[in-house]
Short mmCIF file of C-alpha atoms and ligand atoms in Angstrom, two decimals:
data_model
loop_
_atom_site.label_atom_id
_atom_site.label_comp_id
_atom_site.label_asym_id
_atom_site.label_seq_id
_atom_site.Cartn_x
_atom_site.Cartn_y
_atom_site.Cartn_z
CA VAL A 1 -35.55 -86.64 -25.93
CA THR A 2 -36.04 -83.06 -25.44
CA LYS A 3 -37.61 -80.11 -27.11
CA ALA A 4 -37.73 -76.64 -26.40
CA VAL A 5 -40.70 -74.23 -27.37
CA ILE A 6 -40.06 -70.66 -26.93
CA LEU A 7 -43.20 -68.48 -26.65
CA VAL A 8 -42.72 -65.39 -28.75
CA GLY A 9 -46.31 -63.94 -28.60
CA GLY A 10 -47.26 -61.60 -31.31
CA PRO A 11 -47.57 -57.78 -32.44
CA SER A 12 -50.86 -56.81 -29.89
CA ARG A 13 -48.26 -57.84 -27.12
CA GLY A 14 -44.86 -55.77 -26.40
CA THR A 15 -46.92 -52.74 -25.96
CA ARG A 16 -45.34 -51.67 -22.80
CA PHE A 17 -42.13 -51.70 -24.62
CA ARG A 18 -42.80 -48.88 -26.72
CA PRO A 19 -41.39 -46.94 -28.23
CA LEU A 20 -38.77 -49.97 -28.83
CA SER A 21 -41.32 -52.40 -30.20
CA LEU A 22 -42.35 -49.83 -32.62
CA ASP A 23 -39.64 -50.59 -34.94
CA VAL A 24 -38.63 -53.93 -34.19
CA PRO A 25 -40.45 -57.23 -32.34
CA LYS A 26 -39.25 -57.17 -29.12
CA PRO A 27 -37.98 -60.46 -29.13
CA LEU A 28 -35.20 -59.90 -31.62
CA PHE A 29 -34.49 -56.12 -29.72
CA GLU A 30 -30.92 -56.75 -28.78
CA VAL A 31 -28.76 -56.45 -25.14
CA ALA A 32 -25.59 -57.41 -24.50
CA GLY A 33 -24.93 -57.52 -28.59
CA HIS A 34 -27.59 -60.19 -29.01
CA SER A 35 -31.59 -60.16 -29.75
CA ILE A 36 -33.30 -61.62 -26.42
CA ILE A 37 -34.21 -64.86 -27.99
CA TRP A 38 -31.08 -65.17 -28.72
CA HIS A 39 -29.95 -65.57 -25.30
CA CYS A 40 -32.99 -67.54 -24.42
CA LEU A 41 -31.65 -70.10 -27.54
CA LYS A 42 -28.18 -69.82 -26.53
CA ALA A 43 -28.95 -71.52 -22.99
CA VAL A 44 -30.81 -74.30 -25.01
CA SER A 45 -28.30 -74.98 -26.97
CA LYS A 46 -26.18 -76.06 -24.00
CA VAL A 47 -28.80 -79.63 -22.84
CA PRO A 48 -26.57 -81.85 -24.70
CA GLU A 49 -29.53 -84.10 -25.61
CA LEU A 50 -31.57 -81.17 -26.75
CA LYS A 51 -32.17 -80.90 -31.29
CA GLU A 52 -35.28 -79.12 -31.76
CA VAL A 53 -36.66 -75.81 -30.65
CA ILE A 54 -39.90 -74.33 -31.93
CA LEU A 55 -40.93 -70.82 -31.52
CA ILE A 56 -44.63 -69.96 -31.39
CA GLY A 57 -46.24 -66.96 -32.05
CA TYR A 58 -48.53 -64.72 -33.91
CA TYR A 59 -46.29 -62.49 -35.99
CA ASP A 60 -45.70 -62.78 -39.50
CA GLU A 61 -44.37 -65.59 -40.76
CA ASN A 62 -41.22 -63.64 -41.81
CA VAL A 63 -40.26 -61.99 -38.74
CA PHE A 64 -37.93 -64.84 -37.72
CA ARG A 65 -36.73 -65.51 -40.88
CA ASP A 66 -33.75 -64.47 -40.72
CA PHE A 67 -32.90 -65.05 -37.03
CA ILE A 68 -33.55 -68.48 -37.70
CA LYS A 69 -31.81 -68.79 -40.89
CA ASP A 70 -28.86 -67.45 -38.63
CA SER A 71 -29.03 -68.98 -35.55
CA SER A 72 -29.32 -72.31 -37.59
CA ARG A 73 -25.52 -71.62 -38.79
CA GLU A 74 -24.58 -70.64 -35.31
CA PHE A 75 -26.19 -74.05 -33.74
CA PRO A 76 -26.12 -76.72 -36.38
CA GLN A 77 -26.82 -79.51 -34.02
CA ILE A 78 -30.63 -77.76 -33.13
CA LYS A 79 -33.57 -77.64 -35.51
CA ILE A 80 -35.29 -74.62 -35.00
CA GLN A 81 -38.89 -73.21 -36.58
CA TYR A 82 -41.46 -71.03 -36.27
CA LEU A 83 -45.00 -71.79 -35.95
CA ARG A 84 -47.82 -69.02 -36.43
CA GLU A 85 -50.66 -69.01 -34.41
CA TYR A 86 -53.71 -67.43 -36.39
CA GLN A 87 -54.67 -65.60 -33.54
CA ALA A 88 -53.42 -64.92 -30.08
CA LEU A 89 -54.04 -68.34 -28.40
CA GLY A 90 -52.56 -67.62 -24.66
CA THR A 91 -50.09 -69.28 -23.35
CA ALA A 92 -51.19 -73.05 -23.53
CA GLY A 93 -53.43 -72.91 -26.46
CA GLY A 94 -50.04 -72.25 -28.80
CA LEU A 95 -48.56 -75.56 -27.36
CA TYR A 96 -52.07 -77.46 -27.58
CA HIS A 97 -52.32 -76.52 -30.74
CA PHE A 98 -49.37 -77.35 -32.34
CA ARG A 99 -49.19 -80.74 -30.52
CA ASP A 100 -47.88 -82.72 -33.35
CA ALA A 101 -45.30 -80.55 -33.74
CA ILE A 102 -44.06 -81.04 -30.79
CA LEU A 103 -44.84 -84.73 -30.06
CA LYS A 104 -43.19 -85.56 -33.27
CA GLY A 105 -39.99 -87.63 -32.95
CA LYS A 106 -41.83 -88.79 -29.35
CA PRO A 107 -40.02 -86.47 -26.82
CA ASP A 108 -40.62 -87.57 -23.25
CA ARG A 109 -40.28 -84.14 -22.39
CA PHE A 110 -39.89 -80.42 -23.32
CA PHE A 111 -39.00 -77.22 -21.87
CA VAL A 112 -41.02 -74.21 -22.51
CA LEU A 113 -39.59 -70.46 -22.29
CA ASN A 114 -41.19 -67.38 -21.91
CA SER A 115 -39.40 -65.48 -24.40
CA ASP A 116 -39.63 -62.06 -22.21
CA VAL A 117 -37.35 -62.84 -19.24
CA CYS A 118 -33.90 -62.77 -18.86
CA CYS A 119 -31.99 -65.35 -16.61
CA SER A 120 -29.45 -67.87 -16.69
CA PHE A 121 -31.71 -70.42 -17.75
CA PRO A 122 -30.39 -73.38 -15.00
CA LEU A 123 -31.92 -75.77 -17.37
CA GLU A 124 -29.48 -78.82 -16.38
CA ALA A 125 -30.87 -78.01 -12.94
CA MET A 126 -34.55 -78.55 -13.94
CA LEU A 127 -33.75 -81.61 -15.83
CA LYS A 128 -32.01 -82.95 -12.91
CA LEU A 129 -35.16 -82.33 -10.35
CA PHE A 130 -37.20 -83.74 -13.15
CA GLU A 131 -35.60 -87.18 -12.75
CA GLU A 132 -34.81 -87.05 -9.24
CA LYS A 133 -38.46 -86.57 -8.92
CA ASP A 134 -40.20 -88.21 -11.69
CA ALA A 135 -41.69 -85.42 -12.37
CA GLU A 136 -44.94 -84.29 -14.71
CA ALA A 137 -43.79 -80.71 -14.30
CA VAL A 138 -40.81 -79.14 -13.33
CA ILE A 139 -41.13 -74.62 -13.00
CA LEU A 140 -38.21 -72.00 -12.34
CA GLY A 141 -39.04 -70.22 -9.67
CA THR A 142 -36.75 -67.36 -7.78
CA ARG A 143 -37.25 -64.79 -4.89
CA VAL A 144 -38.61 -61.11 -4.85
CA SER A 145 -39.52 -58.78 -2.35
CA ASN A 146 -43.14 -59.33 -1.28
CA ASP A 147 -44.66 -55.93 -2.52
CA ALA A 148 -43.04 -57.27 -6.22
CA ALA A 149 -44.31 -60.94 -5.92
CA SER A 150 -48.18 -60.12 -6.81
CA ASN A 151 -47.01 -58.72 -10.22
CA PHE A 152 -46.15 -62.72 -11.16
CA GLY A 153 -47.45 -65.90 -10.72
CA CYS A 154 -47.02 -67.08 -7.16
CA ILE A 155 -45.25 -70.42 -6.17
CA VAL A 156 -46.63 -72.06 -2.58
CA SER A 157 -43.66 -74.80 -2.01
CA ASP A 158 -42.42 -77.64 0.27
CA ALA A 159 -39.12 -76.21 1.19
CA HIS A 160 -37.55 -79.78 1.91
CA SER A 161 -39.10 -82.22 -1.24
CA LYS A 162 -39.55 -78.75 -3.58
CA ARG A 163 -43.11 -79.81 -4.50
CA VAL A 164 -45.70 -77.34 -5.69
CA LEU A 165 -48.37 -77.38 -3.20
CA HIS A 166 -50.44 -74.33 -4.71
CA TYR A 167 -49.67 -71.67 -7.66
CA VAL A 168 -52.18 -68.48 -8.12
CA GLU A 169 -51.00 -66.30 -10.84
CA LYS A 170 -50.87 -62.86 -9.85
CA PRO A 171 -52.53 -63.11 -6.88
CA GLU A 172 -54.71 -59.97 -4.93
CA SER A 173 -52.96 -60.93 -1.51
CA HIS A 174 -49.78 -61.97 -0.65
CA ILE A 175 -49.15 -65.62 -0.81
CA SER A 176 -45.61 -66.45 -1.31
CA SER A 177 -42.56 -64.19 -2.67
CA LEU A 178 -41.36 -67.36 -5.08
CA ILE A 179 -42.40 -66.30 -8.40
CA ASN A 180 -43.07 -68.01 -11.26
CA CYS A 181 -39.54 -67.26 -13.79
CA GLY A 182 -41.45 -68.24 -16.94
CA VAL A 183 -39.65 -71.35 -17.73
CA TYR A 184 -41.14 -74.79 -17.60
CA LEU A 185 -40.17 -78.32 -18.23
CA PHE A 186 -43.02 -80.89 -18.86
CA ALA A 187 -43.53 -84.32 -19.27
CA THR A 188 -45.06 -84.68 -23.09
CA GLU A 189 -47.50 -87.81 -21.52
CA CYS A 190 -48.85 -85.16 -18.73
CA ILE A 191 -49.36 -81.96 -20.20
CA PHE A 192 -51.43 -82.60 -22.96
CA PRO A 193 -54.18 -84.59 -21.09
CA SER A 194 -54.07 -81.69 -18.42
CA ILE A 195 -54.45 -78.90 -21.11
CA ARG A 196 -57.75 -81.24 -22.75
CA SER A 197 -59.33 -81.29 -19.39
CA ALA A 198 -58.74 -77.75 -19.07
CA ILE A 199 -60.44 -77.28 -22.22
CA LYS A 200 -63.16 -80.12 -21.45
CA ARG A 201 -63.99 -78.15 -18.16
CA LYS A 202 -63.73 -74.56 -20.39
CA THR A 203 -66.65 -76.27 -22.31
CA GLU A 204 -69.10 -77.15 -20.17
CA ARG A 205 -68.79 -75.13 -17.70
CA PRO A 206 -70.70 -72.04 -20.28
CA ARG A 207 -73.18 -74.91 -20.91
CA MET A 208 -73.78 -75.36 -17.72
CA ILE A 209 -74.32 -71.77 -17.08
CA SER A 210 -76.61 -71.20 -20.36
CA TYR A 211 -78.61 -74.64 -19.31
CA PRO A 212 -79.08 -74.14 -15.63
CA SER A 213 -82.59 -76.54 -15.41
CA SER A 214 -81.25 -78.72 -17.70
CA GLU A 215 -81.64 -81.91 -15.72
CA ASN A 216 -80.09 -84.45 -18.57
CA LEU A 217 -77.42 -82.70 -19.49
CA ASP A 218 -75.47 -84.47 -21.77
CA THR A 219 -72.19 -84.28 -21.38
CA SER A 220 -70.79 -86.82 -23.84
CA TYR A 221 -71.96 -84.60 -26.19
CA VAL A 222 -69.59 -81.99 -25.47
CA ALA A 223 -66.46 -84.48 -25.23
CA ASP A 224 -65.19 -83.57 -28.40
CA PRO A 225 -64.12 -79.81 -27.70
CA GLU A 226 -62.28 -79.32 -30.90
CA GLU A 227 -65.51 -79.25 -32.36
CA ASP A 228 -66.36 -76.29 -30.36
CA GLY A 229 -64.82 -73.74 -32.26
CA GLU A 230 -61.93 -70.93 -32.06
CA LYS A 231 -62.71 -69.48 -28.50
CA ASN A 232 -62.06 -72.46 -26.27
CA GLU A 233 -58.70 -72.97 -28.26
CA VAL A 234 -57.45 -69.79 -26.12
CA LEU A 235 -55.73 -71.20 -22.80
CA ARG A 236 -53.44 -69.85 -20.10
CA LEU A 237 -50.69 -72.13 -18.89
CA GLU A 238 -50.99 -70.10 -15.95
CA GLN A 239 -54.66 -69.74 -14.65
CA ASP A 240 -56.12 -72.53 -16.55
CA ILE A 241 -52.66 -75.61 -16.11
CA LEU A 242 -50.53 -74.69 -13.87
CA SER A 243 -52.86 -74.68 -10.30
CA ASP A 244 -54.17 -77.99 -11.54
CA LEU A 245 -50.58 -79.23 -11.90
CA ALA A 246 -50.05 -78.79 -8.28
CA ASP A 247 -52.83 -81.03 -7.04
CA SER A 248 -51.01 -84.00 -8.90
CA ASN A 249 -48.28 -83.77 -6.51
CA ARG A 250 -45.32 -84.15 -9.03
CA PHE A 251 -45.05 -80.28 -9.52
CA PHE A 252 -41.99 -79.33 -8.44
CA VAL A 253 -39.81 -76.00 -8.17
CA HIS A 254 -36.44 -75.00 -9.13
CA GLU A 255 -35.55 -72.23 -6.83
CA THR A 256 -32.68 -70.38 -8.82
CA LYS A 257 -30.41 -68.11 -6.75
CA ASP A 258 -28.98 -66.66 -10.29
CA PHE A 259 -30.10 -63.47 -11.76
CA TRP A 260 -33.62 -63.00 -13.50
CA ARG A 261 -36.02 -60.35 -14.64
CA GLN A 262 -38.73 -59.70 -16.94
CA ILE A 263 -38.35 -57.66 -20.10
CA LYS A 264 -41.51 -55.83 -20.28
CA THR A 265 -41.09 -52.00 -20.37
CA ALA A 266 -38.64 -50.56 -22.67
CA GLY A 267 -36.74 -49.60 -20.05
CA SER A 268 -36.18 -52.76 -18.23
CA ALA A 269 -33.84 -53.94 -21.51
CA VAL A 270 -31.45 -51.50 -19.30
CA PRO A 271 -31.15 -54.44 -16.69
CA ALA A 272 -31.21 -56.97 -19.20
CA ASN A 273 -28.07 -55.49 -20.79
CA ALA A 274 -26.52 -54.97 -17.21
CA LEU A 275 -27.10 -58.62 -16.71
CA TYR A 276 -26.07 -60.50 -19.70
CA LEU A 277 -23.08 -58.53 -20.39
CA ALA A 278 -22.08 -59.45 -16.31
CA LYS A 279 -22.86 -63.06 -17.38
CA ALA A 280 -20.59 -62.31 -20.94
CA PHE A 281 -18.05 -60.98 -19.13
CA GLN A 282 -17.40 -63.46 -16.07
CA SER A 283 -17.16 -66.16 -18.70
CA GLN A 284 -14.38 -64.70 -20.45
CA SER A 285 -16.72 -64.18 -23.46
CA PRO A 286 -14.46 -62.40 -26.33
CA GLU A 287 -16.89 -60.50 -27.32
CA ILE A 288 -16.78 -58.04 -24.02
CA ALA A 289 -14.18 -55.13 -24.72
CA THR A 290 -10.73 -55.49 -23.51
CA PRO A 291 -10.90 -53.06 -19.72
CA SER A 292 -8.99 -50.14 -20.07
CA ALA A 293 -8.57 -46.59 -18.61
CA ASN A 294 -11.71 -46.07 -20.43
CA ILE A 295 -13.39 -49.31 -20.69
CA VAL A 296 -15.17 -50.06 -17.51
CA PRO A 297 -16.03 -53.68 -17.71
CA PRO A 298 -18.39 -55.29 -18.93
CA VAL A 299 -18.82 -52.95 -22.38
CA PHE A 300 -20.04 -54.40 -25.43
CA ILE A 301 -18.81 -52.51 -28.92
CA HIS A 302 -20.35 -53.88 -32.04
CA PRO A 303 -17.22 -54.39 -34.20
CA THR A 304 -18.69 -51.88 -36.81
CA ALA A 305 -18.87 -48.87 -34.10
CA THR A 306 -16.50 -46.23 -34.02
CA VAL A 307 -15.74 -44.92 -30.56
CA ASP A 308 -13.48 -42.68 -29.37
CA PRO A 309 -10.33 -43.41 -27.36
CA THR A 310 -11.22 -40.69 -25.12
CA ALA A 311 -14.51 -41.32 -24.50
CA LYS A 312 -15.30 -43.44 -21.14
CA LEU A 313 -17.75 -46.20 -21.59
CA GLY A 314 -18.84 -48.39 -18.98
CA PRO A 315 -20.01 -50.34 -16.84
CA ASN A 316 -22.90 -52.07 -18.48
CA VAL A 317 -23.16 -50.37 -22.15
CA SER A 318 -24.01 -51.99 -25.21
CA VAL A 319 -22.73 -50.00 -28.28
CA GLY A 320 -24.48 -51.20 -31.67
CA PRO A 321 -23.38 -51.70 -35.14
CA LYS A 322 -22.17 -48.68 -36.85
CA ALA A 323 -22.70 -46.31 -34.05
CA ILE A 324 -20.02 -43.36 -33.44
CA ILE A 325 -19.48 -42.00 -30.09
CA GLY A 326 -17.24 -38.97 -29.86
CA ALA A 327 -14.55 -37.51 -27.94
CA GLY A 328 -14.61 -37.03 -24.37
CA ALA A 329 -18.40 -38.54 -24.32
CA ARG A 330 -18.95 -40.52 -21.21
CA VAL A 331 -21.71 -43.34 -21.34
CA LYS A 332 -22.72 -45.48 -18.50
CA GLU A 333 -25.65 -47.87 -17.49
CA ALA A 334 -26.93 -47.42 -21.42
CA ILE A 335 -27.80 -49.16 -25.15
CA VAL A 336 -26.46 -47.09 -27.91
CA LEU A 337 -28.50 -49.17 -30.60
CA GLU A 338 -27.95 -49.45 -34.65
CA GLU A 339 -26.30 -46.02 -36.53
CA ALA A 340 -26.74 -43.65 -33.54
CA GLU A 341 -24.63 -41.08 -32.94
CA ILE A 342 -23.43 -39.54 -29.74
CA LYS A 343 -21.32 -36.15 -30.31
CA HIS A 344 -18.03 -34.96 -28.21
CA ASP A 345 -18.23 -34.21 -24.77
CA ALA A 346 -21.95 -35.73 -24.44
CA CYS A 347 -23.19 -37.77 -21.74
CA VAL A 348 -25.68 -40.93 -21.63
CA LEU A 349 -26.34 -42.22 -18.63
CA TYR A 350 -29.37 -44.93 -17.65
CA ALA A 351 -30.75 -44.58 -21.08
CA ILE A 352 -31.43 -46.23 -24.40
CA ILE A 353 -30.31 -44.47 -27.22
CA GLY A 354 -32.49 -45.56 -30.62
CA TRP A 355 -31.67 -46.86 -33.81
CA ASN A 356 -30.03 -43.42 -36.17
CA SER A 357 -30.60 -40.80 -33.48
CA ARG A 358 -28.32 -38.00 -32.63
CA VAL A 359 -27.06 -36.64 -29.73
CA GLY A 360 -25.46 -33.58 -29.34
CA ALA A 361 -22.09 -32.14 -28.29
CA TRP A 362 -21.98 -31.25 -24.65
CA ALA A 363 -25.95 -32.47 -24.36
CA ARG A 364 -26.81 -34.95 -21.29
CA VAL A 365 -29.15 -37.89 -21.59
CA GLU A 366 -30.40 -39.34 -18.38
CA GLY A 367 -32.49 -41.66 -16.51
CA THR A 368 -32.12 -42.74 -12.35
CA PRO A 369 -30.19 -45.67 -10.98
CA THR A 370 -32.68 -48.10 -9.15
CA PRO A 371 -31.80 -50.61 -7.28
CA VAL A 372 -30.47 -53.81 -7.96
CA THR A 373 -32.93 -56.23 -6.85
CA SER A 374 -35.97 -53.57 -8.18
CA HIS A 375 -38.56 -55.88 -10.27
CA THR A 376 -40.14 -52.32 -11.79
CA THR A 377 -38.77 -49.54 -13.82
CA SER A 378 -40.57 -46.64 -12.99
CA ILE A 379 -39.81 -44.37 -9.77
CA ILE A 380 -41.83 -41.76 -8.00
CA LYS A 381 -40.10 -38.47 -8.59
CA ASN A 382 -42.16 -34.79 -7.28
CA GLY A 383 -44.90 -37.53 -6.77
CA VAL A 384 -45.41 -38.46 -9.76
CA LYS A 385 -44.46 -42.09 -12.00
CA VAL A 386 -41.72 -41.83 -14.27
CA GLN A 387 -39.88 -44.22 -16.02
CA SER A 388 -36.52 -44.30 -14.13
CA ILE A 389 -34.87 -44.83 -17.45
CA THR A 390 -34.62 -42.39 -20.58
CA ILE A 391 -35.72 -43.92 -23.72
CA LEU A 392 -34.87 -42.11 -27.24
CA GLY A 393 -36.88 -44.01 -30.01
CA LYS A 394 -36.17 -44.17 -33.67
CA GLU A 395 -33.98 -41.39 -35.05
CA CYS A 396 -34.48 -38.74 -32.78
CA GLY A 397 -32.54 -35.46 -32.03
CA VAL A 398 -31.00 -33.91 -28.98
CA GLY A 399 -29.94 -30.53 -29.74
CA ASP A 400 -26.38 -29.31 -27.91
CA GLU A 401 -25.98 -28.69 -24.49
CA VAL A 402 -29.46 -30.09 -24.16
CA ARG A 403 -30.34 -31.91 -20.87
CA VAL A 404 -33.26 -34.67 -21.22
CA GLN A 405 -33.91 -36.37 -17.91
CA ASN A 406 -36.22 -39.13 -17.05
CA CYS A 407 -38.35 -39.19 -20.56
CA ILE A 408 -39.56 -41.27 -22.92
CA CYS A 409 -39.07 -39.72 -26.40
CA LEU A 410 -41.05 -41.28 -29.34
CA PRO A 411 -39.52 -41.67 -32.78
CA TYR A 412 -38.76 -38.65 -35.19
CA LYS A 413 -38.45 -36.29 -32.51
CA GLU A 414 -36.45 -33.21 -32.01
CA LEU A 415 -35.57 -32.15 -28.77
CA LYS A 416 -34.24 -28.78 -28.70
CA ARG A 417 -34.49 -27.34 -24.87
CA ASP A 418 -34.19 -29.29 -21.82
CA VAL A 419 -36.96 -31.64 -20.75
CA SER A 420 -37.51 -33.88 -17.93
CA ASN A 421 -40.15 -36.41 -16.72
CA GLU A 422 -42.03 -36.40 -19.68
CA VAL A 423 -43.56 -39.00 -22.77
CA ILE A 424 -42.72 -37.17 -25.36
CA MET A 425 -44.99 -37.74 -28.71
N1 GDD B 501 -47.21 -67.72 -28.60
C1 GDD B 501 -48.04 -66.95 -27.73
N2 GDD B 501 -49.38 -66.69 -27.87
N3 GDD B 501 -47.46 -66.44 -26.84
C2 GDD B 501 -47.80 -65.93 -25.85
C3 GDD B 501 -49.11 -65.40 -25.90
C4 GDD B 501 -50.00 -66.18 -27.55
O1 GDD B 501 -50.98 -66.04 -27.13
N4 GDD B 501 -49.07 -64.51 -25.04
C5 GDD B 501 -48.38 -64.40 -24.18
N5 GDD B 501 -47.32 -65.24 -24.90
C6 GDD B 501 -45.97 -65.40 -24.67
C7 GDD B 501 -45.31 -63.64 -24.30
O2 GDD B 501 -44.51 -63.08 -25.84
C8 GDD B 501 -44.35 -64.17 -23.63
O3 GDD B 501 -43.11 -64.67 -23.66
C9 GDD B 501 -45.35 -64.98 -22.55
O4 GDD B 501 -45.96 -66.29 -23.08
C10 GDD B 501 -45.40 -64.91 -21.15
O5 GDD B 501 -46.27 -63.43 -21.25
P1 GDD B 501 -47.93 -63.23 -20.53
O6 GDD B 501 -49.26 -63.67 -21.10
O7 GDD B 501 -47.80 -61.35 -21.15
O8 GDD B 501 -47.55 -63.48 -18.84
P2 GDD B 501 -46.82 -62.34 -18.18
O9 GDD B 501 -45.42 -62.14 -18.62
O10 GDD B 501 -47.81 -61.44 -17.36
O11 GDD B 501 -46.75 -63.38 -16.87
C11 GDD B 501 -45.92 -64.92 -17.05
O12 GDD B 501 -44.60 -64.70 -16.83
C12 GDD B 501 -44.10 -64.18 -15.43
C13 GDD B 501 -42.82 -64.24 -15.51
O13 GDD B 501 -42.09 -63.29 -16.67
C14 GDD B 501 -46.91 -65.74 -16.28
O14 GDD B 501 -46.03 -66.91 -16.88
C15 GDD B 501 -46.27 -65.66 -14.75
O15 GDD B 501 -46.62 -66.29 -13.66
C16 GDD B 501 -44.96 -65.30 -14.24
O16 GDD B 501 -44.06 -64.68 -13.21
P1 GTP B 502 -17.60 -42.30 -11.50
O1 GTP B 502 -16.88 -41.13 -12.04
O2 GTP B 502 -17.58 -43.23 -12.91
O3 GTP B 502 -17.91 -42.89 -10.13
O4 GTP B 502 -19.46 -41.83 -12.03
P2 GTP B 502 -20.59 -41.01 -10.72
O5 GTP B 502 -20.87 -42.52 -10.22
O6 GTP B 502 -19.66 -41.09 -9.12
O7 GTP B 502 -21.12 -40.29 -11.19
P3 GTP B 502 -22.88 -40.11 -12.46
O8 GTP B 502 -23.15 -41.55 -12.31
O9 GTP B 502 -22.99 -39.32 -12.31
O10 GTP B 502 -21.34 -39.61 -13.97
C1 GTP B 502 -20.98 -41.18 -14.57
C2 GTP B 502 -19.69 -40.16 -15.14
O11 GTP B 502 -20.27 -39.24 -15.71
C3 GTP B 502 -19.40 -39.68 -14.06
O12 GTP B 502 -17.75 -39.79 -14.45
C4 GTP B 502 -18.86 -37.94 -14.41
O13 GTP B 502 -17.99 -37.59 -14.05
C5 GTP B 502 -19.34 -38.15 -16.10
N1 GTP B 502 -20.12 -37.09 -16.32
C6 GTP B 502 -21.04 -36.73 -15.55
N2 GTP B 502 -21.72 -35.90 -16.29
C7 GTP B 502 -20.93 -35.50 -17.67
C8 GTP B 502 -21.09 -34.60 -18.44
O14 GTP B 502 -22.00 -33.77 -18.64
N3 GTP B 502 -20.33 -34.54 -19.79
C9 GTP B 502 -19.06 -36.10 -19.51
N4 GTP B 502 -18.42 -36.08 -20.72
N5 GTP B 502 -19.10 -37.05 -18.35
C10 GTP B 502 -19.79 -36.20 -17.70
#
């Protein structure tokens, strides 16, 4: 039996995803026509023996209700539930807190997915490696540039055996360009004892500091860390657990050559949208709009959207429900959200147009392209760091013929004059 846990975080997270996360919890933001977590769930649903998915987070109980209802219909073979942490417990704290639910049905292993990554989730390849090596844990890794690597968890591995030799979370100096993708497969019988010993270490350490001269420190007294209150329930997989697992000799890495991106900033939704659209196009998904003179694939158009036949869309464009795109408009590398309207002859490039926003006739809303391999969505322009993607929050208005360039615009703003390289609050 195999299960999957998706870590969805909570309302105090996703701050870098503003202004979009002001109106929708980040995991439910739609790229390529589906919410970010739907893409995780879709991948999980392809693992044949997988029957149960647990979302763990600290959003309100009702946040994922509709998503779970719809997904249960779409993936009837999978039981999906949401378990809510009473506070942010960290990436391992939640797993431990809900261990009874995870252990129910005696799964011998389970996947853990960070919800804020965009990738092809090669879960079957991870399972294969797990079985081949009789592993305790398998982590998904990918190569990034040396400069980018220290923003992630870094893995030093033995290229031949694929064994993880060292793991360091966001190291200060360069140790490896192979990084943690935020996707794991754990043996149930190993991960919980590892977390338990991490808790024990944490509980003991402060005592040792408080009573440095105590000669007869009775460690058996702290043997049950759960008695020790809430603080110690906060545990991070990356800092508290993974580096220890590396000592076990049964921790392996599957390096993916396929696409991978983190979804942190609101702007990073644009590359995620492009990558998932490309994947859907390659697999000939019927959701992708038929290419034509004015549709440069891949493009997703919601069935309830209205697109004028003289507008040119794509590549890498998603148009949400009830959105309207006028005659002669040009939209490229962009996400147009529900009920947004783009008037005739306007141009939207490298941008996200928020729910119910309006872009006037002959207006331009544009960002700047970043290299395809880049793992950041900010660029240096005239010596200042600005967002490469222009984002209009919910219900913004851009006047006719107004040009908005490399800006982030908070909800409900009216832009009547040209703006560039600004955060409009
Ligand atoms: N349930 C729950 N509770 N989820 C959480 C919590 C928590 O307290 N804290 C974080 N998460 C979820 C987030 O929503 C996200 O999906 C995931 O756990 C990781 O988030 P962060 O803790 O912010 O870590 P990070 O994204 O900076 O780095 C992690 O992911 C990188 C890949 O994207 C690390 O695992 C890195 O090593 C890794 O490279
Ligand atoms: P291609 O022509 O598709 O090869 O685009 P490009 O990469 O050469 O140009 P760019 O990325 O700057 O612009 C993308 C598209 O938007 C081009 O087809 C331009 O013709 C079109 N475009 C640029 N500015 C405007 C505008 O103000 N209004 C309209 N309607 N289209 C524009």
